[in-house]
JSON list of C-alpha atoms in Angstrom, two decimals:
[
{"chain": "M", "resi": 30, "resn": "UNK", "atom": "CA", "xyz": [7.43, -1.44, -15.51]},
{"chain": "M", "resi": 31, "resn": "UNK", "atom": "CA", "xyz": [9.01, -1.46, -11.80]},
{"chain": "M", "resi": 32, "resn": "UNK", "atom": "CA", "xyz": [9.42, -3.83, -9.35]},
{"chain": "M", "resi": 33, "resn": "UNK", "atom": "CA", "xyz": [10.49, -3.82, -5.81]},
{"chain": "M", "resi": 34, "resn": "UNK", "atom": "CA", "xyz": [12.67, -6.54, -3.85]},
{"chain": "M", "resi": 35, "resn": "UNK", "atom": "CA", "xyz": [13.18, -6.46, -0.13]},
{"chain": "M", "resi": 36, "resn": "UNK", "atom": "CA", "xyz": [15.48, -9.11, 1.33]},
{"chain": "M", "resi": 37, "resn": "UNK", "atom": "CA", "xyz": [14.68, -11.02, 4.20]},
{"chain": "M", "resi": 38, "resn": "UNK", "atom": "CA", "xyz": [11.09, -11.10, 4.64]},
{"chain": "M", "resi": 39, "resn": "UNK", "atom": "CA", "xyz": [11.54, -11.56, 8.82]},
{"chain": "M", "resi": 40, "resn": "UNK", "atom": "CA", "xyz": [14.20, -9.22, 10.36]},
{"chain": "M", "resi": 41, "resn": "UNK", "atom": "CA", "xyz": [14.89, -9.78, 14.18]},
{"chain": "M", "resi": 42, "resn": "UNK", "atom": "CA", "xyz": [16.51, -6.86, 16.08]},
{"chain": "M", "resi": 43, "resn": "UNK", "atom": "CA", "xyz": [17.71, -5.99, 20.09]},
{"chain": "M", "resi": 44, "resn": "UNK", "atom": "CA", "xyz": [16.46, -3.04, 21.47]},
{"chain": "M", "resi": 45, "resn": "UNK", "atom": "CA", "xyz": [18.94, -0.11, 20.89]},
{"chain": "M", "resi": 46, "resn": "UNK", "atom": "CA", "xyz": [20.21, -1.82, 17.64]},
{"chain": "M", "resi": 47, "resn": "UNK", "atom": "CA", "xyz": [20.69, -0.32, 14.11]},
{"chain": "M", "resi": 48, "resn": "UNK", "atom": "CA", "xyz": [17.64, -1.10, 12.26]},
{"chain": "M", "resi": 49, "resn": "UNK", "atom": "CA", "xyz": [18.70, -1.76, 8.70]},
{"chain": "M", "resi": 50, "resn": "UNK", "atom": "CA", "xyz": [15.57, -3.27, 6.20]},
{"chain": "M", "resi": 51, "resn": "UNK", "atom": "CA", "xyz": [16.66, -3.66, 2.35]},
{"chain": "M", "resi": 52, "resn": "UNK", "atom": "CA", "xyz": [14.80, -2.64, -0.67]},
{"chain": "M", "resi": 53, "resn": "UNK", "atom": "CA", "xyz": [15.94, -2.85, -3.96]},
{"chain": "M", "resi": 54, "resn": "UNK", "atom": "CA", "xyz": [13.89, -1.78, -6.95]},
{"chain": "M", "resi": 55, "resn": "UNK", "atom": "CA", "xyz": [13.98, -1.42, -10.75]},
{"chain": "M", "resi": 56, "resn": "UNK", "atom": "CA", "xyz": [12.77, 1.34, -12.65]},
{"chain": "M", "resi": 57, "resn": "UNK", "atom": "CA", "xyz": [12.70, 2.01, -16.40]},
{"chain": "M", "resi": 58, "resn": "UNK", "atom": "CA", "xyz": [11.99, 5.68, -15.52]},
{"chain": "M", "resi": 59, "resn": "UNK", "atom": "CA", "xyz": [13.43, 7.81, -12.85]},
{"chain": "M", "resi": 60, "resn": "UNK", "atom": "CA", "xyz": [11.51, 6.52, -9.67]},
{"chain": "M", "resi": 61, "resn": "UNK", "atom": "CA", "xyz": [9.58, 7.80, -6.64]},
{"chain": "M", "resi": 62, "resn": "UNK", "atom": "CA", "xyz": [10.13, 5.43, -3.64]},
{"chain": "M", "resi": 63, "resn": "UNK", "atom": "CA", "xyz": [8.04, 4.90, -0.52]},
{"chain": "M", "resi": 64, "resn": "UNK", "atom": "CA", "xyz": [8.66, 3.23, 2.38]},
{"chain": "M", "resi": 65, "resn": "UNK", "atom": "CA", "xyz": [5.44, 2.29, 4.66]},
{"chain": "M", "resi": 66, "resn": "UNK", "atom": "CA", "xyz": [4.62, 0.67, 7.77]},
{"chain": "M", "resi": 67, "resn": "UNK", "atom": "CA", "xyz": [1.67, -1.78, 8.98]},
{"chain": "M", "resi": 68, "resn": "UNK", "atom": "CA", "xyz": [0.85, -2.17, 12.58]},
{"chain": "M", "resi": 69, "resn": "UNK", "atom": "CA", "xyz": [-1.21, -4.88, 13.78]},
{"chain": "M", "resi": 70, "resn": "UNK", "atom": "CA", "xyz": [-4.84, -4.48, 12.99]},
{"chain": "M", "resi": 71, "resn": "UNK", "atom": "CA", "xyz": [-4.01, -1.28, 11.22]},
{"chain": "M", "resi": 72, "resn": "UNK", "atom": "CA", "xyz": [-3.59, 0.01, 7.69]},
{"chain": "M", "resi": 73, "resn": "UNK", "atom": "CA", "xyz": [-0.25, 1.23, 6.05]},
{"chain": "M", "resi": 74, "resn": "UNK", "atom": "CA", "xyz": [1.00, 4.61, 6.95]},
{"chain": "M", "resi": 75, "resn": "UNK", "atom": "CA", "xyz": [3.58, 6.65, 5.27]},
{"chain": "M", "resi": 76, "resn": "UNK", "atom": "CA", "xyz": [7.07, 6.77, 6.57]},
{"chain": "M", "resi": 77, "resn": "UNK", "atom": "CA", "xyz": [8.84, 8.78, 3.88]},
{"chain": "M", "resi": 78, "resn": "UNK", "atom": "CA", "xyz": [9.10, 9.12, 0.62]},
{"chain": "M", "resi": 79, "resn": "UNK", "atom": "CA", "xyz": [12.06, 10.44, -2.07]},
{"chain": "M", "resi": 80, "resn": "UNK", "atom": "CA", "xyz": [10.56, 12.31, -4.99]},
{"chain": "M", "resi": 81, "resn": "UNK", "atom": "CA", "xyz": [13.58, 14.40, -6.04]},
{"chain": "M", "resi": 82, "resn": "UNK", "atom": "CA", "xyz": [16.34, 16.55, -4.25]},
{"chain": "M", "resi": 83, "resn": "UNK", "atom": "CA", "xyz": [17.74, 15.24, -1.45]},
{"chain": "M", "resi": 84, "resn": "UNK", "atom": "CA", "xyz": [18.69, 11.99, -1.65]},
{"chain": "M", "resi": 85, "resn": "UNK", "atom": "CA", "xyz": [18.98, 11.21, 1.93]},
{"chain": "M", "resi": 86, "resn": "UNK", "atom": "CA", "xyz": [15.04, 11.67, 3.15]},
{"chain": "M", "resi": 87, "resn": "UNK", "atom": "CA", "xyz": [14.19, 11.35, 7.44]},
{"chain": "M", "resi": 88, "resn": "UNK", "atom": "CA", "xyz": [10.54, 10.26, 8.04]},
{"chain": "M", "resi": 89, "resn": "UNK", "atom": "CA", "xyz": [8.43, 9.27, 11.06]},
{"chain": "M", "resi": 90, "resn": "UNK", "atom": "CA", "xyz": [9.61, 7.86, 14.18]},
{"chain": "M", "resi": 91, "resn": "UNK", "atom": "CA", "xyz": [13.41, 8.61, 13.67]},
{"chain": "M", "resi": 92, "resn": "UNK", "atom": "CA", "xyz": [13.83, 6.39, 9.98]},
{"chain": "M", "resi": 93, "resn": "UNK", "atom": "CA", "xyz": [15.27, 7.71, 7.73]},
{"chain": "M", "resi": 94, "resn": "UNK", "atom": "CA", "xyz": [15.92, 6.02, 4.22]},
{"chain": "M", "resi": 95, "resn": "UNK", "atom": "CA", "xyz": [18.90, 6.78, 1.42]},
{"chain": "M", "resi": 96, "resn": "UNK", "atom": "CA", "xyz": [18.12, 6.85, -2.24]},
{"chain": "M", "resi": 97, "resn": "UNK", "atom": "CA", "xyz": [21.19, 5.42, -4.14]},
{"chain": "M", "resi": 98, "resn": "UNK", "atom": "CA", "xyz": [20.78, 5.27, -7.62]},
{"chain": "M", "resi": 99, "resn": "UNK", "atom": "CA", "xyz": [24.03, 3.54, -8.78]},
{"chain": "M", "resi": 100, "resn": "UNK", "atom": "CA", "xyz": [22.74, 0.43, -6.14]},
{"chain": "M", "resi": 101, "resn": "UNK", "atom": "CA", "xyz": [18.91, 0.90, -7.03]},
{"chain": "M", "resi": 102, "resn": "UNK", "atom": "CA", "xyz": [18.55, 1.05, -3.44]},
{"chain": "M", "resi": 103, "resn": "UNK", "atom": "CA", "xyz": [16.64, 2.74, -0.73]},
{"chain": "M", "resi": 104, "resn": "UNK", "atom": "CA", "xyz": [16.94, 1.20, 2.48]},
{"chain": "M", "resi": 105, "resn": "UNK", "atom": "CA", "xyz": [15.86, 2.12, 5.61]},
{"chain": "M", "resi": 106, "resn": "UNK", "atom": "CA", "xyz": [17.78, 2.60, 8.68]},
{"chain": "M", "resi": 107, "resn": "UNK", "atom": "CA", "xyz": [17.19, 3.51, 12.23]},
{"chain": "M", "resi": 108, "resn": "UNK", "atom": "CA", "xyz": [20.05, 4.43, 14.43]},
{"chain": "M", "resi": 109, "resn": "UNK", "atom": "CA", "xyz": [18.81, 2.39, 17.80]},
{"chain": "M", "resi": 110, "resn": "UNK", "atom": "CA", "xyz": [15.43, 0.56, 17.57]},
{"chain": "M", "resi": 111, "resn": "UNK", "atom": "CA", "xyz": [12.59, 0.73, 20.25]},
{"chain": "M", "resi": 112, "resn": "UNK", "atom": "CA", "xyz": [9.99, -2.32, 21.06]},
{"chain": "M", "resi": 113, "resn": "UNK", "atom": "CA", "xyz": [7.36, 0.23, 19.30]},
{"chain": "M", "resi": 114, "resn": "UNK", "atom": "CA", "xyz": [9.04, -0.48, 15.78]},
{"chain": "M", "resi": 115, "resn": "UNK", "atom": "CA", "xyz": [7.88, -4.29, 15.73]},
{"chain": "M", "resi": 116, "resn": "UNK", "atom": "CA", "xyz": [5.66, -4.06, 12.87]},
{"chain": "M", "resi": 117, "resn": "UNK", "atom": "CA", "xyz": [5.74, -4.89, 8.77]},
{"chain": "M", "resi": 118, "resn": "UNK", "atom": "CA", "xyz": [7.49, -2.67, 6.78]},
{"chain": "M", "resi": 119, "resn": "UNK", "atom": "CA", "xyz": [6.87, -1.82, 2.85]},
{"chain": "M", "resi": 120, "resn": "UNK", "atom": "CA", "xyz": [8.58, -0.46, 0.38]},
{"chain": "M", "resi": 121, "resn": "UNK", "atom": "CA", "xyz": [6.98, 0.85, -2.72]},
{"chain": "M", "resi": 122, "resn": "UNK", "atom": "CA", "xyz": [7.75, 2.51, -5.76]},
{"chain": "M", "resi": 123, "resn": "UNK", "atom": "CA", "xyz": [5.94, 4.20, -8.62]},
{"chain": "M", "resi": 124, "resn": "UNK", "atom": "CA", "xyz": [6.87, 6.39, -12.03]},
{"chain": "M", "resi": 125, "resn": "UNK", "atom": "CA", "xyz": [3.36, 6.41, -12.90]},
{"chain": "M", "resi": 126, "resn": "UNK", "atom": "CA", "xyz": [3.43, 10.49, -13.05]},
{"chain": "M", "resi": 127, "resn": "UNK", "atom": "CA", "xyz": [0.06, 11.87, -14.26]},
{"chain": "M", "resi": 128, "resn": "UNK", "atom": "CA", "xyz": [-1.73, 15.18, -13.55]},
{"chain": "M", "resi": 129, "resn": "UNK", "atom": "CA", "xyz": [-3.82, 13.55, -10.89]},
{"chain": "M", "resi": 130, "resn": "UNK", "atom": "CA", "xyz": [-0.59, 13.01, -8.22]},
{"chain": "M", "resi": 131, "resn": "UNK", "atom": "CA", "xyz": [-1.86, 9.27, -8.87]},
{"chain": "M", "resi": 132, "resn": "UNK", "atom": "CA", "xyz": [0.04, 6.48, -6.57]},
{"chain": "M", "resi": 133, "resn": "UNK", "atom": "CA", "xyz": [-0.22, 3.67, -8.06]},
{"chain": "M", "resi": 134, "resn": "UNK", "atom": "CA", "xyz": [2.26, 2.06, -6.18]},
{"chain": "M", "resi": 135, "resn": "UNK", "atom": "CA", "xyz": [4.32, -1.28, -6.91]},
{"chain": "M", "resi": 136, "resn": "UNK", "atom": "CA", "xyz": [5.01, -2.78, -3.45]},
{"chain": "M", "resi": 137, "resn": "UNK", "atom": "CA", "xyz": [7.62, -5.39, -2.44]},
{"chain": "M", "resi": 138, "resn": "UNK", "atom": "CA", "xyz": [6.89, -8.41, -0.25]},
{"chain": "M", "resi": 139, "resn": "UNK", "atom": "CA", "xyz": [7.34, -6.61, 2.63]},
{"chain": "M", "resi": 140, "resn": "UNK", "atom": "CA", "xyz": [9.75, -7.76, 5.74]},
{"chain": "M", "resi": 141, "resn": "UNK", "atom": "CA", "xyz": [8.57, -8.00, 9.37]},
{"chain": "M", "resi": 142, "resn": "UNK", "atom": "CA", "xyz": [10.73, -6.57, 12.13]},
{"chain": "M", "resi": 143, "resn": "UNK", "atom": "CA", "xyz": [10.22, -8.22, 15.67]},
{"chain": "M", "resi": 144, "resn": "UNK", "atom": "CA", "xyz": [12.49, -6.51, 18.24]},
{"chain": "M", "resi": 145, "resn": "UNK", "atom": "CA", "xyz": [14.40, -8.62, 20.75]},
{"chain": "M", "resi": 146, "resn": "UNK", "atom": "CA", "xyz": [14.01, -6.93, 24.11]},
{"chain": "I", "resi": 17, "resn": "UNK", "atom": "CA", "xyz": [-10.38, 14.00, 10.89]},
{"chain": "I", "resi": 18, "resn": "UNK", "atom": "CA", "xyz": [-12.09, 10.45, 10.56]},
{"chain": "I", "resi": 19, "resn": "UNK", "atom": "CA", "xyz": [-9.50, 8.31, 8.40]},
{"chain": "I", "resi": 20, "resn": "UNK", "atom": "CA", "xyz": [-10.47, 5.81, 5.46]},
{"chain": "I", "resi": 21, "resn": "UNK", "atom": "CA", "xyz": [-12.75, 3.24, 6.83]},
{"chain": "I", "resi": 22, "resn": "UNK", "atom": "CA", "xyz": [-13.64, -0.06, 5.76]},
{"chain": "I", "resi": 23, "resn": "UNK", "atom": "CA", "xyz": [-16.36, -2.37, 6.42]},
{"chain": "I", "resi": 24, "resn": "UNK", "atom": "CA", "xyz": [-16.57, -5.42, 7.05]},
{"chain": "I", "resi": 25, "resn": "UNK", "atom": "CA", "xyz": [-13.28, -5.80, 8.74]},
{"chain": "I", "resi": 26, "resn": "UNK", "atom": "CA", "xyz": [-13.41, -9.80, 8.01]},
{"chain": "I", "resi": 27, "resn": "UNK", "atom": "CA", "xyz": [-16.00, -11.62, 6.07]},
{"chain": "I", "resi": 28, "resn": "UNK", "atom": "CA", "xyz": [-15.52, -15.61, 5.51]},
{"chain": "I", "resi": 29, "resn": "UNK", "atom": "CA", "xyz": [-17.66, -16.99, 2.71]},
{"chain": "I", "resi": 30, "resn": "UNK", "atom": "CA", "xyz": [-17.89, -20.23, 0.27]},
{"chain": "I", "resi": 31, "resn": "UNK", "atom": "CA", "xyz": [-16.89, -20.92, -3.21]},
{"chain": "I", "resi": 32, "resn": "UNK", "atom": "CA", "xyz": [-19.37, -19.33, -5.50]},
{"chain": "I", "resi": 33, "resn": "UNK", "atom": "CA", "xyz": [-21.27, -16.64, -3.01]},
{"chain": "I", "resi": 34, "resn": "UNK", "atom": "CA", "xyz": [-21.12, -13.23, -3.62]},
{"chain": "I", "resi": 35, "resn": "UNK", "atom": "CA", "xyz": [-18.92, -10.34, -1.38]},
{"chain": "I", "resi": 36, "resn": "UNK", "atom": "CA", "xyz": [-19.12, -6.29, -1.29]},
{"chain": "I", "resi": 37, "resn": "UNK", "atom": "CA", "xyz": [-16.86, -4.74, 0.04]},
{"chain": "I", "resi": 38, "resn": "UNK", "atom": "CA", "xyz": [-17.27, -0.92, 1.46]},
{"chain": "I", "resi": 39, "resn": "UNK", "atom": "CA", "xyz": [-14.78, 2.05, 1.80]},
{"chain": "I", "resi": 40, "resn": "UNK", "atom": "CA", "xyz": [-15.23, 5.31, 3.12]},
{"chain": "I", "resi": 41, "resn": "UNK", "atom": "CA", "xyz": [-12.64, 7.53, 1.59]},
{"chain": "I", "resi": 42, "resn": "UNK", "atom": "CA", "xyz": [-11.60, 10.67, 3.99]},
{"chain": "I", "resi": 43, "resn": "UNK", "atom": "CA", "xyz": [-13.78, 13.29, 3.02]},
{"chain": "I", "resi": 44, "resn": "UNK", "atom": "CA", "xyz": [-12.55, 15.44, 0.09]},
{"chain": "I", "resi": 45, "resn": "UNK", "atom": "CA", "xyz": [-10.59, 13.29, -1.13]},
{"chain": "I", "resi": 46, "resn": "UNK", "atom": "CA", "xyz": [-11.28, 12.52, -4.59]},
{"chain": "I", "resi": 47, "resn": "UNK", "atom": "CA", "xyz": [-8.47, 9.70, -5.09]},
{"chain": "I", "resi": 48, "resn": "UNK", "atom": "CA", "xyz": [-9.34, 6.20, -4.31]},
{"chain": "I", "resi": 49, "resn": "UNK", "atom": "CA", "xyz": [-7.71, 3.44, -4.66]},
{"chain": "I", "resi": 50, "resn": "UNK", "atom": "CA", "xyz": [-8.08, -0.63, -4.03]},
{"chain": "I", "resi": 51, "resn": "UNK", "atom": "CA", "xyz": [-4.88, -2.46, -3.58]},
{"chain": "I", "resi": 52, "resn": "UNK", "atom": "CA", "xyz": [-5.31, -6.57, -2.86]},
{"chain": "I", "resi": 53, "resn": "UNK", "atom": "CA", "xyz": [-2.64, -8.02, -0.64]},
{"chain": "I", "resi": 54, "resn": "UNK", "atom": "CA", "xyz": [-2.66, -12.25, -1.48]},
{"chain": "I", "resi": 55, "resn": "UNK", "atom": "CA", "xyz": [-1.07, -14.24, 1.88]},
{"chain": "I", "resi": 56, "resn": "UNK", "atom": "CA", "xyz": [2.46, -13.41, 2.01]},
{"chain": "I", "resi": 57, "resn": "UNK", "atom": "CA", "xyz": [3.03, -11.59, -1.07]},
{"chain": "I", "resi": 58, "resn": "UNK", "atom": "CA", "xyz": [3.16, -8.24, -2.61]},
{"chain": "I", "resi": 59, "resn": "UNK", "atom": "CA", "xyz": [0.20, -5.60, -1.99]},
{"chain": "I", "resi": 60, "resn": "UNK", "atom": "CA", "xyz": [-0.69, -5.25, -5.78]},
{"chain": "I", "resi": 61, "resn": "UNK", "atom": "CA", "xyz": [-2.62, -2.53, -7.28]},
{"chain": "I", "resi": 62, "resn": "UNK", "atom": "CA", "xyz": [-6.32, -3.40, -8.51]},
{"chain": "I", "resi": 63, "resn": "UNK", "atom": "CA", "xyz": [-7.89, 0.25, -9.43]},
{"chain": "I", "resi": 64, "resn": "UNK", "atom": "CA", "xyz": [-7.57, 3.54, -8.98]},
{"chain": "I", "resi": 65, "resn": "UNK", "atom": "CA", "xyz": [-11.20, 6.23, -9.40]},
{"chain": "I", "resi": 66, "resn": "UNK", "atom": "CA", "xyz": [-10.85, 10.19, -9.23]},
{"chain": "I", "resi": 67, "resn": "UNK", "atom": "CA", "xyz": [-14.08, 11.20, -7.91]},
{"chain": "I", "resi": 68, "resn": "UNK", "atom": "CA", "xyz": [-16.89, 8.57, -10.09]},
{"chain": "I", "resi": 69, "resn": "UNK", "atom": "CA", "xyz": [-14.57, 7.92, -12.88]},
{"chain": "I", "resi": 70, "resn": "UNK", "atom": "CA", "xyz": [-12.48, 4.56, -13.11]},
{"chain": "I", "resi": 71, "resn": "UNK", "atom": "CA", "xyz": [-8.60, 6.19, -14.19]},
{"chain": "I", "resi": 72, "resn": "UNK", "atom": "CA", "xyz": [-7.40, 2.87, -14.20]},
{"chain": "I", "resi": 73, "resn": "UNK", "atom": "CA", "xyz": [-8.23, -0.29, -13.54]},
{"chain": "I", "resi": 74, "resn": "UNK", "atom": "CA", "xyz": [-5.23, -2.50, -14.90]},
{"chain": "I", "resi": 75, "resn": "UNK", "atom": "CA", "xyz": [-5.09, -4.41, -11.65]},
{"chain": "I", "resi": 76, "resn": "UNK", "atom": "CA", "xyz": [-8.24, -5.67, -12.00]},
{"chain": "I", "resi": 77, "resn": "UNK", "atom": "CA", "xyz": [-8.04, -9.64, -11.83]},
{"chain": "I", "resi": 78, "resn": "UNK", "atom": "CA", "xyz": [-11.01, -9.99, -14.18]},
{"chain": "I", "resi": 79, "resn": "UNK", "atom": "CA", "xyz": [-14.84, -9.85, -14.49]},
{"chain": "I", "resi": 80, "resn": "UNK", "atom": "CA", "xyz": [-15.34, -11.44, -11.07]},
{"chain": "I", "resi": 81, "resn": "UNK", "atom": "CA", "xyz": [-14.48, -7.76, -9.92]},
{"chain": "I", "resi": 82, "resn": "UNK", "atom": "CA", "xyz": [-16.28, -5.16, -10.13]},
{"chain": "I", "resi": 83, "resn": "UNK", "atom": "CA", "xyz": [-16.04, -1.30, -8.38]},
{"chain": "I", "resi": 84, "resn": "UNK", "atom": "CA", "xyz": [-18.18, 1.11, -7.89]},
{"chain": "I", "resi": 85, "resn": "UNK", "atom": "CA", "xyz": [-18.19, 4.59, -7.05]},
{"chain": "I", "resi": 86, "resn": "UNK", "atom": "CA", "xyz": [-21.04, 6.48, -7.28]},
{"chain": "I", "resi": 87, "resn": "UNK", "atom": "CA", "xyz": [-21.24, 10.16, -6.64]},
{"chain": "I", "resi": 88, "resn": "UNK", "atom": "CA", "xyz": [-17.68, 9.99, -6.14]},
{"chain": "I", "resi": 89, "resn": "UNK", "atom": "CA", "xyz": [-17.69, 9.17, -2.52]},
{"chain": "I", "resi": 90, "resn": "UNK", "atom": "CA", "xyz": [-18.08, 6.15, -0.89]},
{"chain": "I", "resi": 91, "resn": "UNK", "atom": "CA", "xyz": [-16.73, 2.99, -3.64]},
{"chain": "I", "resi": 92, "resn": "UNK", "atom": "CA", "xyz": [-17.62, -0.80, -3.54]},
{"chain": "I", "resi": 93, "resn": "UNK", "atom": "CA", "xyz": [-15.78, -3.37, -4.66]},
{"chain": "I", "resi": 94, "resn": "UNK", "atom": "CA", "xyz": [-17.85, -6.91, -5.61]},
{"chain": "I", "resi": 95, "resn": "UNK", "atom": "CA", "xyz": [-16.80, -9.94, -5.94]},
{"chain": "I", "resi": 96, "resn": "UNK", "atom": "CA", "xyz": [-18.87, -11.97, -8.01]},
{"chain": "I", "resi": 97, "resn": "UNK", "atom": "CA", "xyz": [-18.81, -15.48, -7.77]},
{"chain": "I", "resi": 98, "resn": "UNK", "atom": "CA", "xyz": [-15.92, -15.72, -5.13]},
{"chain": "I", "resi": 99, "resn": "UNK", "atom": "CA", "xyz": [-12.90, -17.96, -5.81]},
{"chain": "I", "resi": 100, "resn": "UNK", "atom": "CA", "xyz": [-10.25, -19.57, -3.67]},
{"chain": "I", "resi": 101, "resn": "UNK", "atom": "CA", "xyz": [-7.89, -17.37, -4.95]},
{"chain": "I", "resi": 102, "resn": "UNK", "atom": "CA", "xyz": [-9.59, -14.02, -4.31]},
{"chain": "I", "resi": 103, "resn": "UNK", "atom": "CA", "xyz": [-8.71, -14.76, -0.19]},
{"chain": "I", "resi": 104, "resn": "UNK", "atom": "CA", "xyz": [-7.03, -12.08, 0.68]},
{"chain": "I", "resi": 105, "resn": "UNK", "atom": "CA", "xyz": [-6.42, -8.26, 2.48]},
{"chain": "I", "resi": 106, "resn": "UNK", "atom": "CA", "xyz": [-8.14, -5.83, 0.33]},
{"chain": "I", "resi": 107, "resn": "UNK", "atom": "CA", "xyz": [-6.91, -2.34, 1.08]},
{"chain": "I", "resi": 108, "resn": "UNK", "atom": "CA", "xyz": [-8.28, 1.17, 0.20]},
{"chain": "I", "resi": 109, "resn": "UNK", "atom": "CA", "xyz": [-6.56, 4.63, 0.24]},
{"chain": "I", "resi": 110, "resn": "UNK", "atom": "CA", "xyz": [-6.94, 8.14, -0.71]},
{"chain": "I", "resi": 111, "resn": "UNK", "atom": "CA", "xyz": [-5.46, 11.02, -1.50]},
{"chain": "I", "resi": 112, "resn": "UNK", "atom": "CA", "xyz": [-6.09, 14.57, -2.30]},
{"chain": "I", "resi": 113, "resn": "UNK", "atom": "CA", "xyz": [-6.72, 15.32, -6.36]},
{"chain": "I", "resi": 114, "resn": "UNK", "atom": "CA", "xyz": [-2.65, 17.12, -6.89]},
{"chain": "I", "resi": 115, "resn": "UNK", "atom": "CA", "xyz": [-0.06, 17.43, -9.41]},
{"chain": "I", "resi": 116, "resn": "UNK", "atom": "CA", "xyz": [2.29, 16.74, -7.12]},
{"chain": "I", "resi": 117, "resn": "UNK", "atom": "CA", "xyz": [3.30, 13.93, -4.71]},
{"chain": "I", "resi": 118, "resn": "UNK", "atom": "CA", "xyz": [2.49, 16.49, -1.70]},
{"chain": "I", "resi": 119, "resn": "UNK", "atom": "CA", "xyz": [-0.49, 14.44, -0.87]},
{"chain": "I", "resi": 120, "resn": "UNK", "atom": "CA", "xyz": [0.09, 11.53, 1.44]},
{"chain": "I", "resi": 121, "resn": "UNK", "atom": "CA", "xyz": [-2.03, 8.12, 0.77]},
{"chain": "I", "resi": 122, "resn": "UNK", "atom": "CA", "xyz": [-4.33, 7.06, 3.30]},
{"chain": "I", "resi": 123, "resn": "UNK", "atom": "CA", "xyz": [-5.16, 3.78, 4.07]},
{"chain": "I", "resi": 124, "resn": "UNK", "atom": "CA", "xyz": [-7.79, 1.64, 5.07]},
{"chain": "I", "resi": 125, "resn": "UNK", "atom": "CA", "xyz": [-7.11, -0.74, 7.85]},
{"chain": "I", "resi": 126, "resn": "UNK", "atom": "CA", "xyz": [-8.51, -3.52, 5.27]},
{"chain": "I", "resi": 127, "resn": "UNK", "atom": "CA", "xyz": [-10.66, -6.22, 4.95]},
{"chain": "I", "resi": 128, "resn": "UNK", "atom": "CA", "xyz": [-9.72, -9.62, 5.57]},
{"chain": "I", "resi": 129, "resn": "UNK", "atom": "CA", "xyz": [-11.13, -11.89, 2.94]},
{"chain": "I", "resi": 130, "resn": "UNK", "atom": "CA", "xyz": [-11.82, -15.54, 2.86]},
{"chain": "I", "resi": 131, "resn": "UNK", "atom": "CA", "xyz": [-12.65, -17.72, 0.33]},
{"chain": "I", "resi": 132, "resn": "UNK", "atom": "CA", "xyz": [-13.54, -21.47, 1.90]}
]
């Protein structure tokens, strides 16, 4: 089984700061690990993911996240954050492998960013 | 191309009625899934179809539930009589049929359940 813990379930921010959002997971298996994003009013979309290789993966919108194995981490960082970020941010992981590319996805609690102008 | 849409956006109903709930998959994709996100918690899997078949429905809270997807298109999920508890954000997604992670989930914007 996994499970997914991000700390701090509100993050505030300035504009131009380092965005840093935690996720810690446990996996009996090794893990794939997804980070998502909800705007208002609108459904998740896909940031990035780590399947395997590189551990350091960029996504959308300048994130980028860090697989760490030793810390069963992968959190997300942006270098200087924009008023456009405020939104609620997921991260997810799944080992449930199968021939159908199936994501079923364990999610954390997700954390909220709000961005200080 | 359209994304996954569901309908209604919100619905508000009592204790004991009856709720479907619609998605519209992107076309050609034959993964759907239904994820349920309670107030303030996790987003939790409920079920997961390739084309008509159920491949898992673990998540499933119990009988009250029940999904549909018939010609492996559009799915329904019904809730049947409505509790308290079932208020909630019920998402749907879908995805390409791959062996590989290479195809990105697509959500739903959701529907906004709740349970008075």
């Amino acid at each position: 089984a996994q499970s997914v813990t991000q700390l701090g379930s509100h993050v505030s921010v300035s504009e131009g700061a380092l965005v840093l959002l935690r996720c810690n997971y446990s996996s009996s298996v090794p893990p794939y690990l997804f980070w998502y994003v909800q705007y208002p009013n609108q459904g998740l979309q896909l940031l990035l993911k780590y399947t395997t290789g590189a551990t350091l993966v960029k996504g959308i919108n300048g994130f980028e996240a860090e697989f760490k194995k030793s810390e069963t981490s992968f959190h997300l960082t942006k270098p200087s954050a924009h008023m456009s970020d405020a939104a609620e941010y997921f991260c997810a992981v799944t080992a449930d492998i199968s021939n159908f590319g199936n994501e079923k996805l364990t999610f954390g609690t997700g954390t909220r960013l709000t961005i200080i102008p | 191309e359209a994304g996954v849409t569901q309908f209604p956006s919100h619905s508000v109903i009592e204790k004991g009625q009856t709720v479907t709930l619609r998605c519209d998959p992107i076309s050609g994709h034959d993964n759907l899934y239904w994820y349920r996100r309670v107030m303030g918690k996790e987003i939790k899997f409920l079920l997961h179809f390739v084309k008509e078949s159920k491949q898992d429905e673990s998540g499933m809270p119990n009988n009250r539930f029940l999904a549909e997807r018939t010609g492996g298109t559009y799915s329904t999920l019904k809730v049947q009589p409505a509790e308290l508890e079932d208020s909630g954000v019920y998402f749907c997604a879908s995805s390409q049929l791959t062996v590989s992670y290479n195809s990105p989930l697509h959500f739903g914007n959701g529907t906004r359940l709740t349970v008075t």
